[in-house]
XYZ file of C-alpha atoms in Angstrom:
263
model
C -0.062 0.055 0.037
C 0.944 3.577 -0.410
C 0.886 5.860 2.611
C 1.018 9.636 2.385
C 2.907 11.416 5.070
C 5.043 14.263 6.135
C 8.294 14.046 7.980
C 9.043 17.608 9.028
C 6.465 19.601 11.166
C 6.653 21.871 14.043
C 4.285 22.626 17.069
C 4.267 24.919 20.126
C 6.845 22.701 21.642
C 9.443 24.507 19.537
C 8.785 27.494 17.271
C 5.285 26.383 15.751
C 2.156 28.334 16.388
C -0.141 25.322 17.263
C -0.363 22.553 19.835
C 0.585 19.092 18.743
C -3.266 18.106 18.969
C -4.268 20.728 16.544
C -1.245 19.994 14.146
C -1.986 16.208 14.158
C -5.611 16.950 13.515
C -4.813 19.168 10.438
C -2.953 16.294 8.796
C -5.407 13.686 9.608
C -8.342 15.728 8.291
C -6.385 16.574 5.029
C -5.859 13.049 3.914
C -2.474 12.144 5.235
C -1.933 8.594 6.694
C 1.140 9.459 8.865
C 2.887 12.405 10.422
C 6.321 12.906 12.073
C 6.414 15.593 14.733
C 9.977 17.064 14.520
C 10.375 20.148 16.951
C 13.862 21.666 17.363
C 15.659 19.710 20.001
C 12.579 18.422 21.525
C 10.963 14.894 21.287
C 7.164 15.120 21.595
C 5.713 11.890 22.996
C 3.179 10.460 20.703
C 1.326 7.760 22.781
C -1.538 10.032 23.787
C -1.843 11.608 20.276
C -2.024 8.178 18.692
C -4.792 7.080 21.363
C -6.753 10.057 20.235
C -6.037 10.456 16.551
C -4.516 7.125 15.415
C -6.384 4.282 13.687
C -5.141 0.930 12.449
C -4.052 1.289 8.697
C -5.619 4.855 8.682
C -3.437 7.225 10.590
C -0.294 7.233 12.670
C 1.825 9.832 14.544
C 5.497 9.009 14.567
C 7.809 10.532 17.111
C 10.730 12.523 15.753
C 13.125 15.675 16.492
C 14.843 18.125 14.422
C 18.334 18.039 15.785
C 19.384 21.748 15.439
C 23.022 22.506 15.553
C 25.517 25.130 14.111
C 28.974 25.587 13.160
C 30.355 29.258 12.891
C 27.576 31.006 10.917
C 25.834 27.905 9.491
C 22.556 26.387 10.662
C 22.759 22.519 10.494
C 19.396 20.756 11.023
C 18.923 17.000 10.875
C 15.713 15.188 11.456
C 15.583 12.086 13.381
C 12.688 9.906 12.442
C 11.411 7.544 15.032
C 14.260 8.186 17.640
C 13.723 6.494 20.850
C 15.129 9.257 22.965
C 15.869 12.923 22.578
C 19.132 13.520 20.741
C 21.287 16.425 21.947
C 23.149 18.365 19.314
C 26.638 16.847 18.955
C 28.642 19.916 17.715
C 31.861 19.512 15.850
C 34.991 20.998 14.313
C 33.569 21.689 10.793
C 30.181 21.466 8.914
C 30.852 18.031 7.726
C 31.998 16.976 11.209
C 28.800 18.351 12.912
C 26.551 16.746 10.131
C 28.205 13.279 10.638
C 28.093 13.392 14.453
C 24.429 14.007 14.481
C 23.636 11.508 11.895
C 25.575 9.058 13.947
C 23.787 10.111 17.147
C 20.240 9.616 15.431
C 21.244 6.287 14.285
C 22.350 5.164 17.760
C 18.846 6.433 19.079
C 17.292 3.890 16.505
C 16.265 6.741 14.207
C 16.364 7.363 10.474
C 18.143 10.681 9.733
C 17.423 13.191 6.936
C 19.373 16.252 6.412
C 17.218 19.300 6.154
C 17.131 22.398 3.722
C 21.044 22.718 2.995
C 20.315 26.081 1.365
C 18.881 27.678 4.447
C 21.402 30.409 5.201
C 23.470 28.763 2.473
C 24.902 26.397 5.103
C 25.660 23.065 3.515
C 27.373 22.494 -0.058
C 27.063 19.507 -2.305
C 30.642 18.558 -1.679
C 29.906 18.320 2.139
C 26.697 16.359 1.509
C 28.337 13.824 -0.647
C 30.888 12.930 2.220
C 28.240 12.162 4.933
C 28.134 8.534 5.743
C 25.032 6.521 6.678
C 22.395 9.047 5.701
C 19.974 8.204 2.781
C 17.468 11.072 2.864
C 17.908 14.651 1.816
C 15.348 17.377 1.475
C 15.109 18.512 -2.176
C 11.887 20.457 -1.635
C 11.023 22.362 1.712
C 7.910 24.364 2.056
C 9.330 26.975 4.261
C 9.650 30.354 2.266
C 13.237 31.115 3.592
C 15.156 27.896 2.542
C 16.153 28.830 -0.980
C 14.982 25.627 -2.722
C 15.954 27.072 -6.231
C 19.300 28.504 -5.151
C 20.536 32.154 -5.908
C 23.491 34.477 -6.200
C 25.480 31.677 -7.890
C 24.644 29.008 -5.532
C 22.854 26.067 -7.036
C 19.210 25.003 -6.285
C 18.537 21.721 -4.583
C 17.868 19.751 -7.712
C 21.274 20.581 -8.942
C 22.784 19.924 -5.629
C 21.134 16.464 -5.602
C 22.439 15.682 -9.027
C 25.892 16.593 -8.012
C 25.683 14.378 -4.982
C 24.373 11.431 -6.916
C 26.937 11.988 -9.734
C 29.704 11.713 -7.254
C 28.558 8.153 -6.422
C 26.874 8.968 -3.006
C 23.324 7.467 -2.961
C 20.755 9.595 -1.399
C 17.017 9.798 -1.801
C 15.171 13.051 -2.354
C 12.285 13.970 -0.058
C 9.760 16.826 -0.059
C 8.482 18.366 3.154
C 6.288 21.066 4.794
C 8.623 22.267 7.470
C 5.264 23.625 8.620
C 5.180 26.144 11.551
C 2.099 28.189 11.032
C -1.374 26.686 11.067
C -3.369 29.799 11.930
C -2.824 31.629 8.638
C -4.276 29.371 5.985
C -3.488 30.188 2.450
C -0.690 32.716 3.302
C 2.225 32.007 0.922
C 4.629 33.981 3.152
C 4.654 31.848 6.159
C 5.681 28.151 6.640
C 2.218 26.528 6.258
C 1.135 22.848 5.823
C 0.291 20.838 2.811
C 3.068 21.946 0.431
C 5.399 18.746 0.179
C 4.953 15.227 1.143
C 6.186 11.579 0.620
C 4.049 8.642 -0.456
C 5.634 5.588 1.106
C 5.203 2.017 -0.053
C 5.002 -0.311 2.794
C 3.093 -3.609 3.909
C 1.363 -1.792 6.797
C 1.058 1.452 8.489
C 3.342 1.194 11.607
C 6.388 3.125 12.410
C 8.809 0.277 11.697
C 7.488 -0.482 8.240
C 7.326 3.275 7.277
C 10.744 4.050 8.435
C 12.347 1.059 6.897
C 10.721 1.922 3.521
C 11.946 5.477 3.798
C 15.466 4.251 4.652
C 15.645 1.985 1.625
C 13.957 4.575 -0.795
C 10.621 2.899 -1.357
C 8.739 5.919 -1.696
C 8.408 9.086 -3.917
C 8.225 12.722 -3.023
C 5.873 15.304 -4.442
C 4.417 18.644 -4.326
C 1.311 17.962 -6.233
C 1.412 14.929 -8.453
C 0.038 11.657 -7.140
C 0.788 8.229 -8.685
C -1.780 5.605 -9.489
C 0.619 2.864 -10.231
C 4.483 2.141 -10.476
C 5.909 -0.978 -12.152
C 9.427 -2.097 -12.981
C 10.692 -4.815 -15.029
C 14.165 -5.818 -15.929
C 13.898 -3.478 -19.100
C 11.449 -0.907 -18.189
C 9.675 1.463 -15.743
C 6.092 2.477 -16.073
C 4.608 5.214 -13.964
C 0.829 6.006 -14.153
C -0.164 9.322 -12.772
C -3.549 9.869 -11.115
C -5.929 11.990 -13.345
C -6.539 15.582 -12.452
C -8.965 18.154 -13.783
C -6.281 19.175 -16.176
C -4.497 16.094 -17.555
C -3.852 12.296 -17.354
C -0.471 10.890 -18.444
C 1.224 7.473 -18.512
C 4.853 7.662 -18.559
C 7.051 4.714 -19.792
C 10.757 4.687 -19.420
C 12.543 2.095 -21.440
C 16.344 1.940 -20.667
C 17.701 5.418 -20.715
C 14.961 6.881 -23.091
C 11.574 7.736 -22.293
C 8.171 8.825 -23.693
C 4.942 10.438 -22.483
C 1.522 8.981 -23.646
C -1.433 11.108 -23.274
């Protein structure tokens, strides 16, 4: 099954404007199947939230934390999905050292790391990203208006950064997230609101272990709008069927290195 979820969201427990209950309620009511709460350097307990909002194979709240660290004038944020305990910022002697120490600490806490918004304050380069070990997830799209997804001033956007990391031989999967902080100004594009980017995870069941394992092995797709109806792979081809919208319906078939779009 495919499960739609968001892995980066904030509440009043850090710098969000709404309670965990209100945040979870928004995602449940807007068609998501899972949500990771990821407050800065704070691990929100999810047992009571799941008792209230959770439902077998319908909705799940996953614990998480945005481990928030710095080096010099950089801002280095790494999400820990499913961590069993709060992870303290590890600090370090360079940008790469801080990233690696925090990724390792998240793994020790049985969590799945993902590196957040590298272009926020122009903090992390492609060269640094390609050297991080044991991290498989990287934010390519972040819904916060201040994270510079498309680059600027001679600094590449995140799609180009991802391409450079992959071309260097480092395997990392691209994800899309809300990074939502503001739930009380619906429709305002100038705030970090919800519903802008998500992942659709393919897993056998809706539980934290299955969802996190699928994310860590790349069994998902990220989107800011398009939803897939089907995805099939054979030894010679990959076929993607896109859910119809009011505007179009496409089936994309990739054969080897080529591809074609059929209307």
